[in-house]
């Protein structure tokens, strides 16, 4: 058995409800998810592992392509040092023709291999990113409510969009180029040494200041990238918070305050972005100056050696070509490095997210509660020595003992913040108790598989949430394999059939397209039909706070009674008519039950519930 969340108030109403500000700085809320340093590397390996054959083939193609491309200056050297003397001295055109043919083959072969390499790399990157985005989505759904309370949906969206996009830019452009540059540097270095030891040594020496510059740029730009990614995340979070809370934004005319707040974040982002570009421009300028000085010095030194007979002319010509090729990518290096920095910051954040484990894990050795005799309603629920504190707050339930007999409806009432929703969420196992156990027919909820728990315990929250899809699909969430007949039967039993058939496409009406025209009450009826179809033994109902005991609500009230009948039910009650149908009322205060009894008995008494009941009655009079 298990808990299916049929609807979620939090999602639809924009952010967690009644969540107090964090008591202490919370690393998760601040976007710094704790994860080992090796997590990004391990994530990358795990993403590439399924494509290792393709990666190996791509590497071979790249080596071959660079061999073809980097071979051409050698041919030039051969043409000058061997081809030209052969023509001049022996009228022999053979070596020059051989050079021309080899040059053509290298150029065409290099181009073709480059094309193959880019296609292979693009294929790998597409699959890796597809897999990564899927993993983020699955993981976000699997993480517990405790995580979602603290890590905003805006941040999650930012992981799956901006961060994946920055990885795409690296994989599709930067990484390919970076690999080509790295392989070419190795080839060129080796060829320069082959051509002339002095030339190779000089090129190597001239690289030293460049390495210092790159190192310095890397350090400075890493810091700017981290600031830039935080700045863009803030922009996204602000956007998503505003849109999630668009109703209260309009109701309280927060538009201009929000505009001002957004403008600050927007400017901050642009400023950091500007800094990053300036840093890059500085790097390009300095690297060009170093490269130009290096090329000029080596060529002049080479010319001196040719003149003094220490080196052949062809070797100098080929060496000059190689040195140009060596420095050529330097201009693009800043861009590639930027790509790399931004992608590695993104990879770190994604790895941090994927490293989080659900606080409500599956049991290592699941148990199945004993089958109940047919026809026996509900299951018994026991809170045994339960204590609970949210991670970011003080204790909400101090040692709590409660037995809910099978088949009974218990109404929870009490002041706001008394702990009613917390109790309901513990029963739905959205959270685990800090101490003690919640038992379902004697089995600890933690020993049930989540699938079984979600089948047996269903929670319906305040605002019935409709997913995109048709009305029928929305009802079928309660039982995905239900046929149309079962769906209609549930809707009829709930009293939703008439309004559904009055919709233009009846059960096939797309709720997203008509979202605004399905009223809150009708949405509740759909949610109740889901529950009826799911047929759980335990139902938890968070009644809409705005519910009133008025005739228009009668349909919802009747539907609720149908859903509760024959199940163990816990209702966070806001209606007089609801508490009146309950078998038992619990009045909560400060995480404790302060009154417990049959509604009629409590009403007849002089306690808090009697007062509350009188106040409700008066408000309806
Ligand atoms: N996600 C959370 N993180 C930290 N504290 C929380 C969280 N949710 C609720 N609380 C705190 O726990 C206490 C009990 O909250 P709970 O929502 O259970 O009360 P409630 O009785 O359902 O109130 P209401 O009638 O207003 O819905 C409150 O002090 C609340 O601020």
Coordinates of N, CA and C in Angstrom, one line a residue, residues 10-201:
X10 N 1.2 22.9 -3.0 CA 2.4 23.7 -3.1 C 2.7 24.0 -4.6
X11 N 2.7 23.0 -5.4 CA 3.0 23.3 -6.8 C 2.1 24.3 -7.4
X12 N 0.8 24.2 -7.2 CA -0.1 25.0 -7.9 C -0.2 26.4 -7.3
X13 N 0.0 26.5 -6.0 CA -0.1 27.8 -5.4 C 1.2 28.6 -5.4
X14 N 2.2 28.0 -5.9 CA 3.5 28.7 -6.0 C 4.3 28.6 -4.8
X15 N 5.0 27.6 -4.6 CA 6.0 27.5 -3.5 C 5.4 26.9 -2.3
X16 N 6.2 26.4 -1.4 CA 5.7 25.7 -0.2 C 4.8 26.6 0.6
X17 N 3.8 26.0 1.2 CA 2.8 26.8 2.0 C 3.3 26.9 3.4
X18 N 3.1 28.1 3.9 CA 3.4 28.3 5.4 C 4.8 27.8 5.8
X19 N 5.7 27.9 4.9 CA 7.1 27.5 5.2 C 7.8 28.7 5.9
X20 N 8.3 28.5 7.1 CA 8.9 29.6 7.8 C 10.3 29.9 7.2
X21 N 10.8 31.1 7.5 CA 12.1 31.4 7.0 C 13.1 30.4 7.6
X22 N 14.2 30.0 6.9 CA 15.1 29.1 7.5 C 15.7 29.6 8.8
X23 N 15.9 28.7 9.7 CA 16.5 29.2 11.0 C 17.9 29.5 10.9
X24 N 18.6 28.7 10.1 CA 20.1 28.9 9.9 C 20.4 28.9 8.4
X25 N 21.5 29.5 8.0 CA 21.9 29.4 6.6 C 21.9 28.0 6.1
X26 N 21.2 27.7 5.1 CA 21.0 26.3 4.6 C 21.8 26.2 3.3
X27 N 22.8 25.3 3.3 CA 23.6 25.2 2.0 C 22.7 24.8 0.8
X28 N 21.7 24.0 1.0 CA 20.8 23.6 -0.1 C 20.1 24.8 -0.6
X29 N 19.5 25.6 0.3 CA 18.7 26.8 -0.1 C 19.7 27.8 -0.8
X30 N 21.0 27.7 -0.5 CA 21.9 28.7 -1.1 C 22.6 28.1 -2.4
X31 N 22.0 27.1 -2.9 CA 22.5 26.6 -4.2 C 23.8 25.8 -4.1
X32 N 24.3 25.6 -2.9 CA 25.6 24.9 -2.8 C 25.3 23.5 -2.3
X33 N 25.1 22.6 -3.2 CA 24.7 21.2 -2.7 C 25.9 20.4 -2.3
X34 N 25.9 19.9 -1.2 CA 27.1 19.2 -0.7 C 27.3 17.9 -1.6
X35 N 28.5 17.8 -2.1 CA 28.9 16.6 -2.9 C 30.4 16.5 -2.9
X36 N 31.0 15.3 -3.0 CA 32.4 15.2 -3.0 C 33.0 15.9 -4.3
X37 N 34.3 16.2 -4.2 CA 34.9 16.9 -5.3 C 34.9 16.1 -6.5
X38 N 34.9 14.7 -6.3 CA 35.0 13.9 -7.5 C 33.7 13.7 -8.2
X39 N 32.6 14.2 -7.6 CA 31.3 14.0 -8.2 C 31.1 14.4 -9.7
X40 N 31.6 15.7 -10.0 CA 31.5 16.0 -11.5 C 32.2 15.1 -12.4
X41 N 33.4 14.7 -12.0 CA 34.2 13.8 -12.9 C 33.5 12.4 -13.0
X42 N 33.0 12.0 -11.9 CA 32.3 10.6 -11.9 C 31.0 10.7 -12.8
X43 N 30.3 11.9 -12.6 CA 29.1 12.1 -13.5 C 29.5 12.0 -14.9
X44 N 30.5 12.7 -15.3 CA 30.9 12.8 -16.7 C 31.3 11.4 -17.2
X45 N 32.0 10.7 -16.4 CA 32.4 9.3 -16.8 C 31.2 8.4 -17.0
X46 N 30.3 8.6 -16.0 CA 29.1 7.7 -16.1 C 28.2 8.1 -17.3
X47 N 28.3 9.3 -17.7 CA 27.5 9.7 -18.9 C 28.2 9.2 -20.2
X48 N 29.5 9.2 -20.2 CA 30.3 8.8 -21.4 C 30.4 7.3 -21.5
X49 N 30.3 6.6 -20.3 CA 30.6 5.1 -20.3 C 29.8 4.4 -21.4
X50 N 28.5 4.6 -21.5 CA 27.7 3.9 -22.5 C 28.2 4.1 -23.9
X51 N 28.9 5.2 -24.1 CA 29.3 5.6 -25.5 C 30.8 5.4 -25.7
X52 N 31.4 4.5 -24.8 CA 32.9 4.4 -24.9 C 33.5 4.0 -26.2
X53 N 32.7 3.1 -26.9 CA 33.2 2.6 -28.2 C 33.3 3.8 -29.2
X54 N 32.1 4.5 -29.2 CA 32.0 5.6 -30.1 C 33.1 6.7 -29.8
X55 N 33.3 6.9 -28.5 CA 34.4 7.9 -28.0 C 35.7 7.4 -28.5
X56 N 36.0 6.1 -28.4 CA 37.3 5.6 -28.8 C 37.5 5.8 -30.3
X57 N 36.4 5.5 -31.1 CA 36.5 5.6 -32.6 C 36.7 7.1 -32.9
X58 N 36.0 8.0 -32.2 CA 36.1 9.4 -32.5 C 37.6 9.8 -32.2
X59 N 38.2 9.3 -31.2 CA 39.5 9.7 -30.8 C 40.5 9.2 -32.0
X60 N 40.2 8.0 -32.5 CA 41.1 7.5 -33.6 C 41.0 8.4 -34.8
X61 N 39.7 8.7 -35.1 CA 39.5 9.6 -36.3 C 40.2 10.9 -36.1
X62 N 40.1 11.5 -34.9 CA 40.8 12.7 -34.6 C 42.3 12.7 -34.8
X63 N 42.9 11.5 -34.3 CA 44.3 11.4 -34.4 C 44.7 11.3 -35.9
X64 N 43.9 10.6 -36.7 CA 44.2 10.5 -38.1 C 44.0 11.8 -38.8
X65 N 42.9 12.5 -38.4 CA 42.7 13.8 -39.1 C 43.8 14.8 -38.8
X66 N 44.3 14.8 -37.6 CA 45.4 15.7 -37.3 C 46.7 15.3 -37.9
X67 N 46.9 14.0 -38.1 CA 48.1 13.5 -38.8 C 48.1 14.0 -40.2
X68 N 46.9 14.0 -40.8 CA 46.8 14.4 -42.2 C 47.0 15.9 -42.3
X69 N 46.4 16.7 -41.4 CA 46.5 18.1 -41.5 C 47.9 18.6 -41.1
X70 N 48.5 18.0 -40.1 CA 49.8 18.5 -39.7 C 50.9 17.9 -40.5
X71 N 50.6 17.1 -41.5 CA 51.6 16.6 -42.4 C 52.0 17.6 -43.5
X72 N 51.1 18.5 -43.8 CA 51.3 19.3 -45.0 C 52.6 20.2 -44.9
X73 N 52.9 20.9 -43.7 CA 54.1 21.7 -43.7 C 55.4 20.9 -44.0
X74 N 55.3 19.6 -43.5 CA 56.5 18.7 -43.8 C 56.7 18.5 -45.3
X75 N 55.5 18.5 -46.0 CA 55.6 18.3 -47.5 C 56.2 19.6 -48.1
X76 N 55.9 20.7 -47.5 CA 56.4 22.0 -48.0 C 57.9 21.9 -47.9
X77 N 58.4 21.5 -46.7 CA 59.8 21.4 -46.4 C 60.5 20.4 -47.4
X78 N 59.8 19.3 -47.7 CA 60.3 18.3 -48.6 C 60.4 18.9 -50.1
X79 N 59.4 19.7 -50.4 CA 59.4 20.3 -51.7 C 60.5 21.3 -51.9
X80 N 60.8 22.1 -50.8 CA 61.9 23.1 -50.9 C 63.2 22.4 -50.9
X81 N 63.4 21.5 -49.9 CA 64.8 20.9 -49.8 C 65.1 19.8 -50.7
X82 N 64.1 19.1 -51.2 CA 64.4 17.9 -52.1 C 63.8 18.2 -53.5
X83 N 62.5 18.7 -53.6 CA 61.9 18.8 -54.9 C 62.5 19.9 -55.7
X84 N 62.8 21.0 -55.2 CA 63.4 22.1 -56.0 C 64.8 21.7 -56.5
X85 N 65.7 21.2 -55.6 CA 67.0 20.8 -56.1 C 66.9 19.7 -57.2
X86 N 65.9 18.8 -57.1 CA 65.8 17.7 -58.1 C 65.5 18.3 -59.4
X87 N 64.6 19.3 -59.5 CA 64.2 20.0 -60.8 C 65.4 20.8 -61.3
X88 N 66.0 21.5 -60.4 CA 67.1 22.4 -60.7 C 68.4 21.6 -61.2
X89 N 68.7 20.6 -60.5 CA 69.9 19.9 -60.8 C 69.7 18.7 -61.8
X90 N 68.6 18.0 -61.7 CA 68.4 16.8 -62.6 C 67.2 16.9 -63.5
X91 N 66.5 18.0 -63.5 CA 65.3 18.1 -64.3 C 64.3 17.0 -63.9
X92 N 64.3 16.7 -62.7 CA 63.4 15.6 -62.2 C 62.3 16.2 -61.4
X93 N 61.0 16.0 -62.0 CA 59.8 16.6 -61.4 C 59.1 15.6 -60.5
X94 N 59.7 14.4 -60.4 CA 59.0 13.3 -59.6 C 58.7 13.7 -58.2
X95 N 59.8 14.2 -57.4 CA 59.5 14.5 -56.0 C 58.4 15.6 -55.9
X96 N 58.5 16.6 -56.8 CA 57.4 17.7 -56.6 C 56.0 17.2 -56.9
X97 N 55.9 16.3 -57.9 CA 54.6 15.7 -58.2 C 54.1 14.9 -57.0
X98 N 55.1 14.1 -56.5 CA 54.7 13.3 -55.3 C 54.2 14.2 -54.2
X99 N 54.9 15.3 -54.0 CA 54.5 16.2 -52.9 C 53.1 16.8 -53.2
X100 N 52.8 17.1 -54.5 CA 51.5 17.7 -54.8 C 50.4 16.7 -54.6
X101 N 50.6 15.4 -55.0 CA 49.6 14.4 -54.8 C 49.4 14.1 -53.3
X102 N 50.5 14.0 -52.5 CA 50.4 13.8 -51.1 C 49.7 15.0 -50.4
X103 N 50.0 16.2 -50.9 CA 49.3 17.4 -50.3 C 47.8 17.3 -50.5
X104 N 47.4 17.0 -51.7 CA 46.0 16.9 -52.1 C 45.3 15.8 -51.2
X105 N 46.0 14.7 -51.1 CA 45.4 13.6 -50.3 C 45.2 14.0 -48.8
X106 N 46.3 14.7 -48.3 CA 46.2 15.2 -46.9 C 45.1 16.2 -46.7
X107 N 45.0 17.1 -47.7 CA 43.9 18.2 -47.5 C 42.5 17.5 -47.6
X108 N 42.3 16.7 -48.7 CA 41.0 16.1 -48.8 C 40.7 15.1 -47.7
X109 N 41.7 14.3 -47.4 CA 41.5 13.3 -46.3 C 41.3 14.0 -45.0
X110 N 42.0 15.0 -44.7 CA 41.9 15.8 -43.4 C 40.5 16.4 -43.3
X111 N 40.0 17.0 -44.4 CA 38.7 17.6 -44.4 C 37.6 16.5 -44.1
X112 N 37.7 15.4 -44.9 CA 36.7 14.3 -44.7 C 36.7 13.8 -43.3
X113 N 37.9 13.6 -42.8 CA 38.0 13.0 -41.4 C 37.5 14.0 -40.4
X114 N 37.7 15.3 -40.6 CA 37.2 16.3 -39.7 C 35.7 16.3 -39.7
X115 N 35.1 16.2 -40.9 CA 33.6 16.1 -41.0 C 33.1 14.9 -40.2
X116 N 33.8 13.7 -40.4 CA 33.3 12.5 -39.7 C 33.5 12.7 -38.2
X117 N 34.6 13.3 -37.7 CA 34.8 13.5 -36.3 C 33.7 14.4 -35.7
X118 N 33.4 15.5 -36.4 CA 32.4 16.5 -35.9 C 31.1 15.8 -35.8
X119 N 30.7 15.0 -36.8 CA 29.4 14.2 -36.7 C 29.4 13.2 -35.5
X120 N 30.5 12.5 -35.4 CA 30.6 11.5 -34.3 C 30.5 12.2 -32.9
X121 N 31.2 13.3 -32.8 CA 31.2 14.0 -31.5 C 29.8 14.6 -31.2
X122 N 29.2 15.1 -32.3 CA 27.8 15.7 -32.1 C 26.9 14.6 -31.6
X123 N 27.0 13.4 -32.2 CA 26.1 12.3 -31.9 C 26.3 12.0 -30.4
X124 N 27.6 11.9 -30.0 CA 27.8 11.5 -28.6 C 27.3 12.6 -27.7
X125 N 27.5 13.9 -28.0 CA 27.0 15.0 -27.1 C 25.5 15.0 -27.0
X126 N 24.9 14.7 -28.2 CA 23.4 14.7 -28.2 C 22.9 13.6 -27.2
X127 N 23.5 12.5 -27.3 CA 23.0 11.4 -26.4 C 23.3 11.6 -25.0
X128 N 24.5 12.2 -24.7 CA 24.9 12.4 -23.3 C 23.9 13.5 -22.7
X129 N 23.6 14.5 -23.5 CA 22.7 15.6 -22.9 C 21.3 15.1 -22.8
X130 N 20.9 14.2 -23.7 CA 19.5 13.6 -23.6 C 19.4 12.9 -22.3
X131 N 20.5 12.1 -22.0 CA 20.5 11.2 -20.8 C 20.6 12.1 -19.6
X132 N 21.4 13.2 -19.7 CA 21.6 14.0 -18.5 C 20.3 14.7 -18.1
X133 N 19.6 15.3 -19.1 CA 18.4 16.0 -18.8 C 17.3 15.0 -18.2
X134 N 17.3 13.8 -18.8 CA 16.4 12.8 -18.3 C 16.7 12.5 -16.8
X135 N 18.0 12.4 -16.5 CA 18.4 12.0 -15.2 C 18.0 13.2 -14.2
X136 N 18.2 14.4 -14.6 CA 17.9 15.5 -13.7 C 16.4 15.5 -13.4
X137 N 15.6 15.3 -14.5 CA 14.1 15.3 -14.3 C 13.7 14.1 -13.3
X138 N 14.2 12.9 -13.6 CA 13.8 11.8 -12.8 C 14.3 12.0 -11.3
X139 N 15.5 12.6 -11.2 CA 16.0 12.7 -9.8 C 15.2 13.8 -9.1
X140 N 14.9 14.9 -9.8 CA 14.1 16.0 -9.1 C 12.8 15.4 -8.6
X141 N 12.2 14.5 -9.4 CA 10.9 13.9 -8.9 C 11.1 13.0 -7.7
X142 N 12.3 12.3 -7.7 CA 12.5 11.3 -6.7 C 12.9 12.0 -5.4
X143 N 13.4 13.2 -5.4 CA 13.9 13.8 -4.2 C 12.7 14.1 -3.2
X144 N 13.0 14.1 -1.9 CA 11.9 14.2 -1.0 C 11.4 15.7 -0.9
X145 N 10.2 15.8 -0.2 CA 9.7 17.1 -0.1 C 10.6 18.0 0.7
X146 N 11.3 17.4 1.7 CA 12.2 18.2 2.5 C 13.2 19.0 1.6
X147 N 13.7 18.3 0.5 CA 14.6 18.9 -0.4 C 13.9 20.0 -1.2
X148 N 12.7 19.7 -1.7 CA 11.9 20.7 -2.5 C 11.5 21.9 -1.6
X149 N 11.3 21.7 -0.3 CA 11.0 22.8 0.5 C 12.1 23.9 0.5
X150 N 13.3 23.4 0.3 CA 14.5 24.3 0.4 C 15.1 24.7 -1.0
X151 N 15.0 23.8 -1.9 CA 15.6 24.1 -3.2 C 14.6 24.5 -4.2
X152 N 14.5 25.7 -4.6 CA 13.4 26.2 -5.3 C 13.3 25.6 -6.7
X153 N 12.1 25.6 -7.2 CA 11.8 25.0 -8.5 C 12.6 25.8 -9.6
X154 N 12.8 27.1 -9.4 CA 13.6 27.9 -10.3 C 15.0 27.4 -10.5
X155 N 15.6 27.0 -9.3 CA 16.9 26.4 -9.4 C 17.0 25.1 -10.1
X156 N 16.0 24.3 -9.9 CA 15.9 23.0 -10.6 C 15.8 23.2 -12.1
X157 N 15.0 24.2 -12.4 CA 14.8 24.4 -13.9 C 16.1 24.9 -14.5
X158 N 16.8 25.8 -13.7 CA 18.0 26.3 -14.1 C 19.1 25.2 -14.4
X159 N 19.0 24.1 -13.5 CA 19.9 23.0 -13.7 C 19.6 22.3 -15.0
X160 N 18.3 22.1 -15.3 CA 18.0 21.3 -16.5 C 18.0 22.1 -17.8
X161 N 18.1 23.4 -17.7 CA 18.1 24.2 -18.9 C 19.4 24.9 -19.1
X162 N 19.6 26.0 -18.3 CA 20.9 26.8 -18.5 C 22.1 25.9 -18.4
X163 N 22.1 25.1 -17.3 CA 23.4 24.3 -17.1 C 23.6 23.3 -18.1
X164 N 22.5 22.6 -18.5 CA 22.6 21.6 -19.6 C 23.0 22.3 -20.9
X165 N 22.5 23.5 -21.1 CA 22.8 24.3 -22.3 C 24.3 24.6 -22.3
X166 N 24.8 25.0 -21.2 CA 26.3 25.4 -21.2 C 27.1 24.1 -21.4
X167 N 26.7 23.0 -21.0 CA 27.4 21.8 -21.3 C 27.3 21.5 -22.8
X168 N 26.1 21.8 -23.3 CA 26.0 21.6 -24.8 C 27.0 22.4 -25.6
X169 N 27.1 23.7 -25.2 CA 28.0 24.5 -25.9 C 29.5 24.0 -25.8
X170 N 29.8 23.5 -24.6 CA 31.2 22.9 -24.5 C 31.3 21.7 -25.4
X171 N 30.3 20.7 -25.3 CA 30.5 19.5 -26.0 C 30.4 19.7 -27.5
X172 N 29.4 20.6 -27.9 CA 29.2 20.7 -29.4 C 30.3 21.6 -30.0
X173 N 30.8 22.5 -29.3 CA 31.8 23.4 -30.0 C 33.2 23.4 -29.3
X174 N 33.2 23.8 -28.0 CA 34.4 24.0 -27.3 C 35.2 22.7 -27.2
X175 N 34.6 21.6 -26.8 CA 35.4 20.4 -26.5 C 36.0 19.9 -27.8
X176 N 35.3 19.9 -28.9 CA 35.8 19.4 -30.2 C 37.0 20.2 -30.5
X177 N 36.9 21.5 -30.4 CA 38.0 22.4 -30.8 C 39.2 22.2 -29.8
X178 N 38.8 22.1 -28.5 CA 39.9 21.9 -27.5 C 40.7 20.6 -27.8
X179 N 40.0 19.5 -28.1 CA 40.7 18.3 -28.4 C 41.6 18.4 -29.7
X180 N 41.0 19.1 -30.7 CA 41.8 19.3 -31.9 C 43.0 20.1 -31.6
X181 N 42.9 21.1 -30.8 CA 44.0 22.0 -30.4 C 45.0 21.2 -29.6
X182 N 44.6 20.4 -28.7 CA 45.5 19.6 -27.8 C 46.3 18.6 -28.7
X183 N 45.6 17.9 -29.5 CA 46.2 16.9 -30.4 C 47.2 17.6 -31.3
X184 N 46.8 18.8 -31.9 CA 47.6 19.4 -32.8 C 48.9 20.0 -32.1
X185 N 48.8 20.4 -30.9 CA 49.9 20.9 -30.1 C 50.9 19.8 -29.9
X186 N 50.5 18.6 -29.6 CA 51.4 17.5 -29.4 C 52.1 17.1 -30.7
X187 N 51.3 17.0 -31.8 CA 51.8 16.7 -33.1 C 52.9 17.7 -33.5
X188 N 52.4 19.0 -33.4 CA 53.3 20.1 -33.9 C 54.6 20.1 -33.1
X189 N 54.5 20.0 -31.8 CA 55.7 20.0 -30.9 C 56.6 18.9 -31.4
X190 N 56.1 17.7 -31.6 CA 56.9 16.6 -32.0 C 57.6 16.8 -33.4
X191 N 56.8 17.4 -34.3 CA 57.3 17.6 -35.7 C 58.4 18.7 -35.7
X192 N 58.2 19.7 -34.8 CA 59.2 20.8 -34.7 C 60.5 20.2 -34.3
X193 N 60.4 19.3 -33.3 CA 61.7 18.7 -32.8 C 62.3 17.8 -33.9
X194 N 61.4 17.2 -34.6 CA 61.9 16.3 -35.7 C 62.6 17.1 -36.8
X195 N 62.0 18.3 -37.1 CA 62.6 19.1 -38.1 C 63.9 19.7 -37.7
X196 N 63.9 20.2 -36.4 CA 65.2 20.8 -35.9 C 65.1 20.9 -34.4
X197 N 66.0 20.4 -33.7 CA 66.0 20.3 -32.2 C 65.9 21.7 -31.7
X198 N 66.7 22.7 -32.2 CA 66.7 24.0 -31.7 C 65.3 24.7 -31.9
X199 N 64.7 24.4 -33.1 CA 63.4 25.0 -33.4 C 62.4 24.5 -32.3
X200 N 62.4 23.2 -32.1 CA 61.5 22.6 -31.1 C 61.7 23.3 -29.7
X201 N 62.9 23.4 -29.3 CA 63.2 23.9 -28.0 C 62.8 25.3 -27.9

